[in-house]
Amino acid sequence: MLKVNDISVRYDLISVLDNVSFLVEEGQFVAIVGANSAGKTTILKTLSALVSAFQGTIEFFNERIDHLPPYEIAAKGISHVPEGRRIFDKLTIKENLLVGAHVRDDQQDVLETLEEMYALFPILKQRQTQKGETLSGGERQQLAIARGLMAKPRLLMLDEPSLGLSPILSNKVIHTCEEIRRKGTTILIVEQKVTEVLKLVDRGYVLQRGQIIMEGKGEELLESDLIRKAYLGL
Amino acid sequence: MDVTIFLQLVISGLLIGFVFSLIAVGLTLIWGVMDILNFAHGDFLMLAMFSAFLMFANLGVDPVFSLPVIVGLLFFVGLLTFRLVIKPVLGYHALIALLATFGLSIFIRNVVLFFLGPDFRVINQSVLAGKRISFLGLHLSLPQLVSAIGCVLITYVVYLFISKSKFGRALRATALDKDTALLMGINTNRVFALTFGLGAACVGAAGGFLVNFYYVFPEVGLNFAILSFVIVALGGFGNIGGAFLAGILVGLVENIGGFFVGPEFKYTLVFILYLIVISLRPKGLFGW
Ligand SMILES: Nc1ncnc2c1ncn2[C@@H]1O[C@H](COP(=O)(O)OP(=O)(O)OP(=O)(O)O)[C@@H](O)[C@H]1O
Ligand SMILES: [Mg+2]
């Protein structure tokens, strides 16, 4: 469904992504793993058109999307849960969720999805009338994911959802992603928590200094020498 | 002192305060969403008043009836301003947009001066003109009363629109975090354009009411603009409820203070209030 071909990105002439290519098939759970500054966030921002690539193409369901503005990409069904959650602090939790459904027209349907989100994340229902700023880090992440799902996306992109969470909590978030995938949403996740993520995903890509240096099934990558040495310190 | 006089002062203060509020709401809306202080805001007011005056003088349309047209016209002026003046400089230093609106202000004023001259004009034969309501020894001028009520209603509708509608939600999201709003599928440039339109429509409505009891000339917007900057700062930048309350406060200070200290000092009092509040609460009375 998503086909990224040879994209390269520079910030002020400094190359950040260098001929990056990867594929996400419908229904898959795909991860891009890499260390700090590898360029993970830049990949997602490029897909969402917050950053523009100077070369390469991006196809979504066989249609070029690399020249569309961000809001049209969202309307095509790509939801981007950004790094650092980026909750709208001064909006209530319910309003945050409804903004997530901005691209949808049928308000009745939207309210149904809202109830689904409340079922998936009960804390959000309890706190729905409170401002986003009152949430803790873990709750914010739940809200950010739920807000992304409110669009009923065909592809959900998550930028380090485990960032800043305790190991238990980050495991829980990553397992929630797995649950969401089982319900039928395709997921592209970028993460530093290599082990937890690679255990669960169908396909993984390893990004190092802006280049994809390895790809394969999640389990296979975990077994590989490179991952074991570079990321797990074994 | 006489209670009636005091009440009369309070009422006069409230009546003009509501008009100030609506003008400031338009300004604070644009600031809140775009972080741009629109220096042409007062000139928008003047355009609205002149449009109403010209429709009255040339077509005989009473300002009460031309109001919807004026509001629509100013909405369009706002959209156009965004397209032609603001959008080209978005993404550069915020000072550039501010200077652009400053230039626009000078431009509008001089175009009007060139075509219509510097004279003061009044509409003195409108439906409302000269009528007053008296009770308990108090006098309310009808044009002022109608304007005040109209401005309060419009302020309230704008408030509801921003706080309850889907567009209002998108607007607030854009104001808080433009990039994330884009990720949510919000066309933020469209939100900006409509916000500019809405802000200009607010000041347009205020002008359409004001023309019922205030004279019109090319510089008429200046005083109102300066007062509305003060009101926006007092109310907390970007805060609609704050602008509403601060507008009333300024109306009261101007009238009550002006009576006791002398009308030539009424603006001095407003600015003293401003300095005191800003030194104690830099984000304004209701800022967060
Ligand atoms: N706006 C920018 N201007 C200049 N350089 C940038 C900009 N954004 C990112 N970079 C640089 O690009 C490189 C990749 O950044 P990116 O945020 O994509 O990394 P990341 O893999 O997401 O890292 P992390 O795990 O720390 O979030 C970094 O060296 C970063 O400093
Ligand atoms: Mg990152």
Coordinates of C-alpha atoms and ligand atoms in Angstrom, one line a residue:
Chain A
M1 CA 0.0 0.0 0.0
L2 CA 2.9 2.4 0.8
K3 CA 5.9 2.4 -1.4
V4 CA 8.8 4.6 -0.7
N5 CA 11.4 4.8 -3.5
D6 CA 14.8 6.3 -3.1
I7 CA 13.9 9.4 -1.1
S8 CA 16.7 11.7 0.0
V9 CA 16.3 14.6 2.4
R10 CA 18.7 17.4 3.3
Y11 CA 18.5 20.0 6.0
D12 CA 20.6 23.0 4.9
L13 CA 22.7 20.9 2.6
I14 CA 23.4 18.3 5.3
S15 CA 22.1 15.0 4.1
V16 CA 19.8 13.3 6.6
L17 CA 18.1 10.6 4.5
D18 CA 20.1 9.0 1.7
N19 CA 18.2 6.9 -0.9
V20 CA 15.7 5.4 1.6
S21 CA 13.3 2.8 0.1
F22 CA 10.9 0.6 1.9
L23 CA 7.5 -1.0 1.5
V24 CA 4.5 -1.4 3.8
E25 CA 1.8 -4.0 2.7
E26 CA -1.8 -3.7 3.7
G27 CA -2.5 -5.2 7.1
Q28 CA 1.2 -5.4 8.1
F29 CA 2.9 -4.1 11.2
V30 CA 6.2 -2.6 10.0
A31 CA 9.0 -1.0 12.0
I32 CA 11.9 1.2 11.2
V33 CA 14.4 1.0 14.0
G34 CA 17.5 3.1 14.5
A35 CA 19.5 5.0 17.1
N36 CA 19.1 8.7 17.9
S37 CA 19.5 11.0 14.9
A38 CA 19.3 8.2 12.5
G39 CA 16.6 10.0 10.6
K40 CA 13.5 8.1 11.8
T41 CA 11.4 11.2 12.5
T42 CA 12.5 12.7 9.3
I43 CA 11.2 9.7 7.4
L44 CA 7.7 10.1 8.9
K45 CA 7.8 13.9 8.4
T46 CA 8.7 13.4 4.8
L47 CA 5.8 10.9 4.3
S48 CA 3.5 13.6 5.9
A49 CA 5.0 16.4 3.7
L50 CA 6.1 18.4 6.7
V51 CA 9.5 18.0 5.2
S52 CA 10.1 17.7 1.5
A53 CA 12.5 15.2 -0.2
F54 CA 14.7 16.6 -3.0
Q55 CA 14.6 13.2 -4.7
G56 CA 12.5 10.1 -4.7
T57 CA 8.9 9.2 -4.8
I58 CA 6.2 8.1 -2.4
E59 CA 3.2 6.0 -3.6
F60 CA 0.2 5.2 -1.5
F61 CA -2.2 2.7 -3.1
N62 CA -0.4 3.2 -6.4
E63 CA -0.9 7.0 -6.4
R64 CA 1.9 9.5 -6.0
I65 CA 1.5 11.5 -2.9
D66 CA 4.8 13.2 -2.7
H67 CA 3.6 16.5 -4.0
L68 CA 0.5 16.8 -1.8
P69 CA 0.3 19.2 1.1
P70 CA 0.1 17.6 4.6
Y71 CA -3.6 18.0 5.1
E72 CA -4.4 16.2 1.9
I73 CA -2.1 13.3 2.8
A74 CA -4.0 13.0 6.1
A75 CA -7.2 13.0 4.1
K76 CA -5.9 10.1 2.0
G77 CA -5.9 8.0 5.2
I78 CA -2.4 8.4 6.6
S79 CA -2.5 9.3 10.3
H80 CA 0.8 10.5 11.8
V81 CA 1.2 10.3 15.6
P82 CA 4.1 12.7 16.0
E83 CA 7.2 12.4 18.2
G84 CA 6.5 13.8 21.6
R85 CA 2.8 13.3 21.4
R86 CA 2.0 16.9 20.5
I87 CA -1.3 16.9 22.4
F88 CA -3.3 20.1 22.0
D89 CA -2.8 21.2 25.6
K90 CA -5.6 23.8 25.9
L91 CA -8.2 21.6 24.2
T92 CA -10.1 19.1 26.2
I93 CA -9.4 15.4 25.8
K94 CA -12.6 14.9 23.9
E95 CA -11.8 17.9 21.6
N96 CA -8.4 16.5 21.0
L97 CA -10.0 13.3 19.8
L98 CA -12.5 15.1 17.6
V99 CA -9.8 17.2 16.0
G100 CA -8.3 13.8 15.1
A101 CA -11.4 13.1 13.1
H102 CA -11.3 16.3 11.2
V103 CA -11.0 14.6 7.8
R104 CA -14.2 12.7 8.3
D105 CA -17.6 14.1 7.5
D106 CA -20.2 11.8 9.0
Q107 CA -20.4 13.0 12.6
Q108 CA -22.5 10.0 13.7
D109 CA -19.8 7.7 12.6
V110 CA -17.2 9.9 14.3
L111 CA -19.1 9.5 17.6
E112 CA -19.0 5.7 17.2
T113 CA -15.3 5.8 16.8
L114 CA -15.1 8.0 19.8
E115 CA -16.8 5.3 21.9
E116 CA -14.5 2.7 20.4
M117 CA -11.5 4.8 21.6
Y118 CA -13.0 5.2 25.0
A119 CA -13.4 1.4 25.2
L120 CA -9.8 0.9 24.1
F121 CA -8.5 3.6 26.5
P122 CA -10.9 3.9 29.5
I123 CA -8.8 6.7 31.1
L124 CA -9.7 9.0 28.2
K125 CA -13.3 8.5 28.8
Q126 CA -13.0 9.4 32.5
R127 CA -11.0 12.5 31.8
Q128 CA -12.8 13.6 28.6
T129 CA -13.8 17.0 29.7
Q130 CA -10.4 17.9 31.2
K131 CA -7.7 19.8 29.3
G132 CA -5.0 17.8 27.5
E133 CA -2.3 19.5 29.6
T134 CA -3.6 17.6 32.7
L135 CA -2.6 14.2 31.4
S136 CA 0.5 12.3 32.5
G137 CA 3.1 11.2 29.9
G138 CA 1.6 7.7 29.5
E139 CA -1.9 9.1 29.2
R140 CA -0.8 11.6 26.7
Q141 CA 0.6 8.8 24.6
Q142 CA -2.7 7.0 24.8
L143 CA -4.5 10.1 23.7
A144 CA -2.1 10.7 20.9
I145 CA -2.6 7.2 19.5
A146 CA -6.4 7.4 20.0
R147 CA -6.4 10.8 18.3
G148 CA -4.5 9.3 15.3
L149 CA -7.1 6.4 15.2
M150 CA -10.0 8.8 15.2
A151 CA -9.4 9.5 11.5
K152 CA -10.0 5.8 10.8
P153 CA -6.7 5.7 9.0
R154 CA -5.7 3.2 6.4
L155 CA -2.1 3.6 7.6
L156 CA -1.2 4.6 11.2
M157 CA 2.3 6.0 11.6
L158 CA 3.7 6.2 15.1
D159 CA 6.9 8.1 16.0
E160 CA 8.5 6.5 19.1
P161 CA 5.4 6.0 21.1
S162 CA 7.4 4.5 23.9
L163 CA 9.6 7.5 24.4
G164 CA 9.8 8.7 28.0
L165 CA 7.7 5.9 29.3
S166 CA 8.7 3.3 31.9
P167 CA 9.6 -0.2 30.5
I168 CA 6.2 -1.6 31.7
L169 CA 4.3 1.3 30.2
S170 CA 6.2 1.3 26.9
N171 CA 5.7 -2.4 26.5
K172 CA 2.0 -1.8 27.1
V173 CA 1.9 0.9 24.4
I174 CA 3.7 -1.4 21.9
H175 CA 1.3 -4.2 22.7
T176 CA -1.6 -1.9 22.2
C177 CA -0.3 -1.2 18.7
E178 CA -0.3 -4.9 18.1
E179 CA -4.0 -5.0 19.2
I180 CA -4.8 -2.2 16.9
R181 CA -3.2 -4.0 14.0
R182 CA -5.2 -7.1 14.8
K183 CA -8.3 -5.1 14.4
G184 CA -7.2 -4.3 10.9
T185 CA -5.2 -1.1 10.8
T186 CA -1.9 -1.1 9.0
I187 CA 0.9 0.3 11.2
L188 CA 4.3 1.8 10.5
I189 CA 6.2 2.5 13.7
V190 CA 9.6 4.0 14.2
E191 CA 11.3 3.0 17.4
Q192 CA 14.6 2.8 19.4
K193 CA 13.3 0.0 21.6
V194 CA 14.6 -2.5 19.2
T195 CA 13.8 -5.8 21.0
E196 CA 10.3 -5.1 22.0
V197 CA 9.3 -3.9 18.6
L198 CA 11.0 -6.4 16.4
K199 CA 9.4 -9.2 18.4
L200 CA 6.0 -8.1 17.2
V201 CA 6.4 -6.7 13.7
D202 CA 6.0 -8.5 10.4
R203 CA 8.8 -6.6 8.8
G204 CA 11.6 -4.4 10.1
Y205 CA 14.1 -2.0 8.6
V206 CA 17.2 -0.8 10.3
L207 CA 18.1 2.8 9.7
Q208 CA 21.6 4.0 10.3
R209 CA 22.8 7.6 9.6
G210 CA 20.0 8.1 7.1
Q211 CA 20.5 4.8 5.2
I212 CA 18.6 1.5 5.4
I213 CA 21.3 -1.0 6.1
M214 CA 19.2 -4.1 6.7
E215 CA 15.7 -5.4 6.3
G216 CA 13.8 -8.5 7.0
K217 CA 11.2 -10.3 9.2
G218 CA 11.2 -8.9 12.8
E219 CA 12.4 -12.2 14.3
E220 CA 15.1 -12.6 11.7
L221 CA 16.5 -9.2 12.4
L222 CA 16.6 -9.9 16.1
E223 CA 18.7 -13.0 15.4
S224 CA 21.1 -11.1 13.2
D225 CA 24.6 -10.4 14.4
L226 CA 24.4 -6.7 13.5
I227 CA 21.4 -6.1 15.6
R228 CA 22.7 -8.2 18.5
K229 CA 26.0 -6.3 18.5
A230 CA 24.9 -2.8 17.6
Y231 CA 21.6 -2.5 19.4
L232 CA 21.4 -5.1 22.1
G233 CA 25.0 -5.1 23.2
L234 CA 25.3 -8.9 23.0
Chain B
M1 CA -22.6 62.6 44.5
D2 CA -25.8 61.9 42.7
V3 CA -26.5 58.2 42.1
T4 CA -28.3 59.0 38.9
I5 CA -25.2 60.6 37.4
F6 CA -23.1 57.7 38.5
L7 CA -25.5 55.2 37.0
Q8 CA -25.6 57.3 33.8
L9 CA -21.8 57.1 33.6
V10 CA -21.8 53.3 34.2
I11 CA -24.4 52.9 31.5
S12 CA -22.6 55.0 29.0
G13 CA -19.4 53.2 29.8
L14 CA -21.1 49.8 29.2
L15 CA -22.7 50.9 26.0
I16 CA -19.4 52.0 24.4
G17 CA -17.5 49.2 26.1
F18 CA -19.5 46.6 24.3
V19 CA -18.5 48.1 21.0
F20 CA -14.8 48.2 22.1
S21 CA -15.2 44.6 23.0
L22 CA -16.3 43.5 19.6
I23 CA -13.5 45.5 17.9
A24 CA -11.0 43.9 20.2
V25 CA -12.4 40.4 19.7
G26 CA -11.7 40.7 16.0
L27 CA -8.1 41.8 16.7
T28 CA -7.4 39.1 19.4
L29 CA -8.8 36.4 17.2
I30 CA -6.3 37.1 14.5
W31 CA -3.5 37.4 17.0
G32 CA -4.5 34.2 18.8
V33 CA -4.4 32.1 15.7
M34 CA -1.5 33.7 13.8
D35 CA 0.5 35.7 16.3
I36 CA 0.1 38.7 14.0
L37 CA -1.0 42.1 15.4
N38 CA -3.1 43.6 12.6
F39 CA -2.2 47.2 12.4
A40 CA -4.8 47.8 9.8
H41 CA -7.6 46.9 12.2
G42 CA -8.6 50.5 12.8
D43 CA -8.6 51.1 9.1
F44 CA -10.9 48.1 8.6
L45 CA -13.2 49.9 11.1
M46 CA -13.0 53.1 9.1
L47 CA -13.7 51.2 5.8
A48 CA -16.8 49.7 7.4
M49 CA -18.0 53.1 8.6
F50 CA -17.3 54.8 5.3
S51 CA -19.1 52.0 3.4
A52 CA -22.1 52.4 5.6
F53 CA -21.9 56.2 5.1
L54 CA -21.6 55.9 1.3
M55 CA -24.5 53.5 1.1
F56 CA -26.6 55.9 3.1
A57 CA -25.6 59.0 1.3
N58 CA -25.7 57.6 -2.3
L59 CA -28.3 54.8 -2.1
G60 CA -30.3 55.9 0.9
V61 CA -29.8 52.6 2.7
D62 CA -30.2 53.0 6.4
P63 CA -27.1 51.8 8.4
V64 CA -29.4 49.3 10.2
F65 CA -30.1 47.6 6.9
S66 CA -26.6 48.0 5.4
L67 CA -25.1 46.2 8.3
P68 CA -25.2 42.6 6.9
V69 CA -23.7 43.9 3.6
I70 CA -20.9 45.7 5.5
V71 CA -20.1 42.6 7.5
G72 CA -19.9 40.6 4.3
L73 CA -17.8 43.2 2.7
L74 CA -15.3 43.3 5.6
F75 CA -15.1 39.5 5.7
F76 CA -14.0 39.7 2.1
V77 CA -11.5 42.5 2.9
G78 CA -10.1 40.2 5.5
L79 CA -9.7 37.3 3.2
L80 CA -8.1 39.5 0.6
T81 CA -5.7 41.0 3.1
F82 CA -4.6 37.5 4.0
R83 CA -4.1 36.4 0.4
L84 CA -2.3 39.5 -0.8
V85 CA -0.5 40.9 2.3
I86 CA -0.1 38.2 4.9
K87 CA 0.3 34.9 3.0
P88 CA 3.3 36.1 0.9
V89 CA 5.3 36.8 4.1
L90 CA 4.2 33.8 6.2
G91 CA 7.2 31.7 7.3
Y92 CA 9.4 34.7 7.6
H93 CA 10.1 36.7 10.8
A94 CA 6.8 37.7 12.5
L95 CA 7.9 41.3 12.4
I96 CA 7.5 41.3 8.6
A97 CA 3.8 40.4 8.7
L98 CA 3.4 43.1 11.3
L99 CA 5.1 45.7 9.2
A100 CA 3.1 44.6 6.2
T101 CA -0.2 45.3 8.0
F102 CA 1.3 48.6 9.1
G103 CA 1.9 49.4 5.4
L104 CA -1.6 48.3 4.6
S105 CA -2.9 50.6 7.2
I106 CA -1.2 53.7 5.7
F107 CA -2.3 52.6 2.2
I108 CA -6.0 52.2 3.1
R109 CA -6.1 55.5 4.9
N110 CA -4.5 57.4 2.1
V111 CA -6.6 55.9 -0.6
V112 CA -9.7 56.9 1.4
L113 CA -8.2 60.4 2.0
F114 CA -7.5 60.8 -1.7
F115 CA -11.0 59.8 -2.9
L116 CA -13.2 61.1 -0.1
G117 CA -11.1 63.8 1.5
P118 CA -10.4 64.5 5.2
D119 CA -13.9 65.8 6.2
F120 CA -15.9 64.6 9.0
R121 CA -19.3 63.1 8.0
V122 CA -22.3 62.1 10.0
I123 CA -25.4 60.1 9.3
N124 CA -28.1 62.2 11.1
Q125 CA -31.3 61.0 9.5
S126 CA -31.1 57.3 10.1
V127 CA -33.9 55.3 11.6
L128 CA -32.3 55.4 15.0
A129 CA -30.7 58.9 14.9
G130 CA -31.5 61.2 17.8
K131 CA -33.9 58.8 19.5
R132 CA -33.5 58.1 23.2
I133 CA -35.1 56.1 25.9
S134 CA -35.6 57.7 29.3
F135 CA -36.5 56.0 32.6
L136 CA -35.8 56.8 36.3
G137 CA -34.1 60.0 35.2
L138 CA -31.6 58.0 33.0
H139 CA -31.1 58.6 29.3
L140 CA -30.1 56.0 26.8
S141 CA -29.5 57.0 23.3
L142 CA -31.2 54.5 21.0
P143 CA -28.4 54.2 18.5
Q144 CA -25.9 53.5 21.3
L145 CA -28.3 51.0 22.9
V146 CA -28.9 49.1 19.7
S147 CA -25.2 49.1 18.9
A148 CA -24.3 47.8 22.3
I149 CA -26.9 45.0 22.2
G150 CA -25.9 44.1 18.6
C151 CA -22.2 44.0 19.6
V152 CA -22.8 41.8 22.6
L153 CA -24.9 39.4 20.5
I154 CA -22.3 39.2 17.8
T155 CA -19.5 38.7 20.3
Y156 CA -21.4 35.9 21.9
V157 CA -22.1 34.2 18.5
V158 CA -18.4 34.5 17.6
Y159 CA -17.5 33.0 21.0
L160 CA -20.0 30.1 20.5
F161 CA -18.7 29.5 17.0
I162 CA -15.1 29.3 18.2
S163 CA -15.8 27.2 21.2
K164 CA -18.4 24.8 19.8
S165 CA -18.2 24.3 16.1
K166 CA -16.0 22.0 14.1
F167 CA -14.3 24.9 12.4
G168 CA -13.8 26.6 15.8
R169 CA -12.1 23.5 17.1
A170 CA -9.8 23.4 14.0
L171 CA -9.1 27.1 14.5
R172 CA -8.0 26.5 18.1
A173 CA -6.0 23.5 17.2
T174 CA -4.2 25.5 14.5
A175 CA -3.5 28.3 17.0
L176 CA -2.0 25.9 19.5
D177 CA 0.2 23.9 17.1
K178 CA 0.1 24.5 13.4
D179 CA 2.2 21.5 12.3
T180 CA 0.1 19.0 14.3
A181 CA -3.1 20.6 13.0
L182 CA -1.8 19.9 9.5
L183 CA -1.2 16.3 10.4
M184 CA -4.8 16.1 11.6
G185 CA -5.9 17.1 8.0
I186 CA -6.6 20.7 8.8
N187 CA -5.9 23.1 5.9
T188 CA -4.2 25.6 8.1
N189 CA -3.9 28.3 5.4
R190 CA -7.6 28.1 4.9
V191 CA -8.1 28.5 8.7
F192 CA -5.8 31.5 8.6
A193 CA -7.7 33.1 5.7
L194 CA -11.1 32.5 7.4
T195 CA -9.7 33.8 10.7
F196 CA -8.6 37.0 9.0
G197 CA -12.0 37.2 7.4
L198 CA -13.8 36.6 10.7
G199 CA -11.7 39.2 12.6
A200 CA -12.3 41.8 9.9
A201 CA -16.1 40.9 9.9
C202 CA -16.2 41.6 13.7
V203 CA -14.6 45.0 13.3
G204 CA -16.9 45.5 10.3
A205 CA -20.0 44.9 12.4
A206 CA -18.7 47.2 15.1
G207 CA -18.2 49.9 12.4
G208 CA -21.6 49.3 11.0
F209 CA -23.1 50.0 14.4
L210 CA -20.8 52.8 15.4
V211 CA -21.7 54.8 12.3
N212 CA -25.1 55.3 13.8
F213 CA -23.8 57.7 16.4
Y214 CA -20.2 58.5 15.6
Y215 CA -18.7 60.7 12.9
V216 CA -16.7 59.2 10.0
F217 CA -13.4 60.4 8.7
P218 CA -10.3 58.7 7.3
E219 CA -8.4 58.7 10.7
V220 CA -11.4 57.6 12.7
G221 CA -9.9 54.1 13.2
L222 CA -6.7 55.3 14.9
N223 CA -8.1 55.9 18.4
F224 CA -10.2 52.8 18.3
A225 CA -7.2 50.7 17.1
I226 CA -5.0 51.9 19.9
L227 CA -7.7 51.3 22.4
S228 CA -8.3 47.8 21.1
F229 CA -4.5 47.0 21.3
V230 CA -4.8 48.0 25.0
I231 CA -7.9 45.9 25.4
V232 CA -6.3 42.8 23.7
A233 CA -3.3 43.1 26.0
L234 CA -5.5 43.6 29.1
G235 CA -7.7 40.6 28.2
G236 CA -4.7 38.4 27.5
F237 CA -3.6 38.0 23.9
G238 CA -5.8 35.7 21.9
N239 CA -8.4 35.4 24.7
I240 CA -11.9 36.2 23.4
G241 CA -13.6 36.2 26.8
G242 CA -10.8 38.4 28.1
A243 CA -11.2 40.9 25.3
F244 CA -14.9 41.1 26.0
L245 CA -14.4 41.9 29.7
A246 CA -11.4 44.2 29.1
G247 CA -13.4 46.1 26.5
I248 CA -16.2 46.7 29.1
L249 CA -13.5 47.7 31.7
V250 CA -12.0 50.2 29.3
G251 CA -15.4 51.7 28.5
L252 CA -16.1 52.1 32.2
V253 CA -12.7 53.7 33.0
E254 CA -13.0 56.0 30.1
N255 CA -16.4 57.3 31.1
I256 CA -16.4 57.2 34.8
G257 CA -12.7 58.3 35.1
G258 CA -13.2 60.9 32.4
F259 CA -16.0 62.4 34.3
F260 CA -14.1 62.7 37.6
V261 CA -10.7 63.6 36.3
G262 CA -11.8 65.5 33.1
P263 CA -12.6 64.2 29.6
E264 CA -9.2 65.3 28.3
F265 CA -7.6 62.7 30.6
K266 CA -9.8 59.7 29.7
Y267 CA -7.2 58.0 27.5
T268 CA -4.5 58.8 30.1
L269 CA -6.6 56.9 32.6
V270 CA -7.0 53.9 30.3
F271 CA -3.3 53.8 29.6
I272 CA -2.5 54.1 33.3
L273 CA -4.7 51.1 33.9
Y274 CA -2.9 49.3 31.2
L275 CA 0.5 50.0 32.6
I276 CA -0.5 48.9 36.1
V277 CA -2.1 45.7 34.9
I278 CA 0.8 44.8 32.6
S279 CA 3.4 45.4 35.2
L280 CA 1.5 43.2 37.7
R281 CA 0.3 40.6 35.2
P282 CA 2.3 40.6 32.0
K283 CA -0.1 38.2 30.3
G284 CA -3.1 40.4 31.0
L285 CA -5.9 40.1 33.4
F286 CA -7.2 36.9 31.8
G287 CA -4.1 35.6 30.0
W288 CA -2.8 32.1 30.3
Ligands
LIG1 N1 14.8 21.1 11.2 C1 16.0 20.6 11.2 N2 17.1 21.3 10.7 C2 18.3 20.8 10.7 N3 18.6 19.6 11.1 C3 17.6 18.8 11.5 C4 16.3 19.2 11.5 N4 15.5 18.2 12.0 C5 16.3 17.2 12.2 N5 17.6 17.5 11.9 C6 18.8 16.6 12.0 O1 18.5 15.5 11.2 C7 19.0 14.3 11.8 C8 17.9 13.3 11.9 O2 16.9 13.7 12.8 P1 15.7 12.9 13.2 O3 14.8 13.7 14.1 O4 15.0 12.4 11.9 O5 16.3 11.7 13.9 P2 15.6 10.5 14.8 O6 16.1 9.2 14.2 O7 14.1 10.7 14.8 O8 16.2 10.7 16.2 P3 15.6 10.5 17.6 O9 15.6 9.1 17.9 O10 16.5 11.2 18.5 O11 14.2 11.1 17.6 C9 19.6 14.7 13.1 O12 21.0 14.9 13.0 C10 19.0 16.1 13.4 O13 19.8 16.9 14.1
MG2 MG 12.8 11.1 16.3

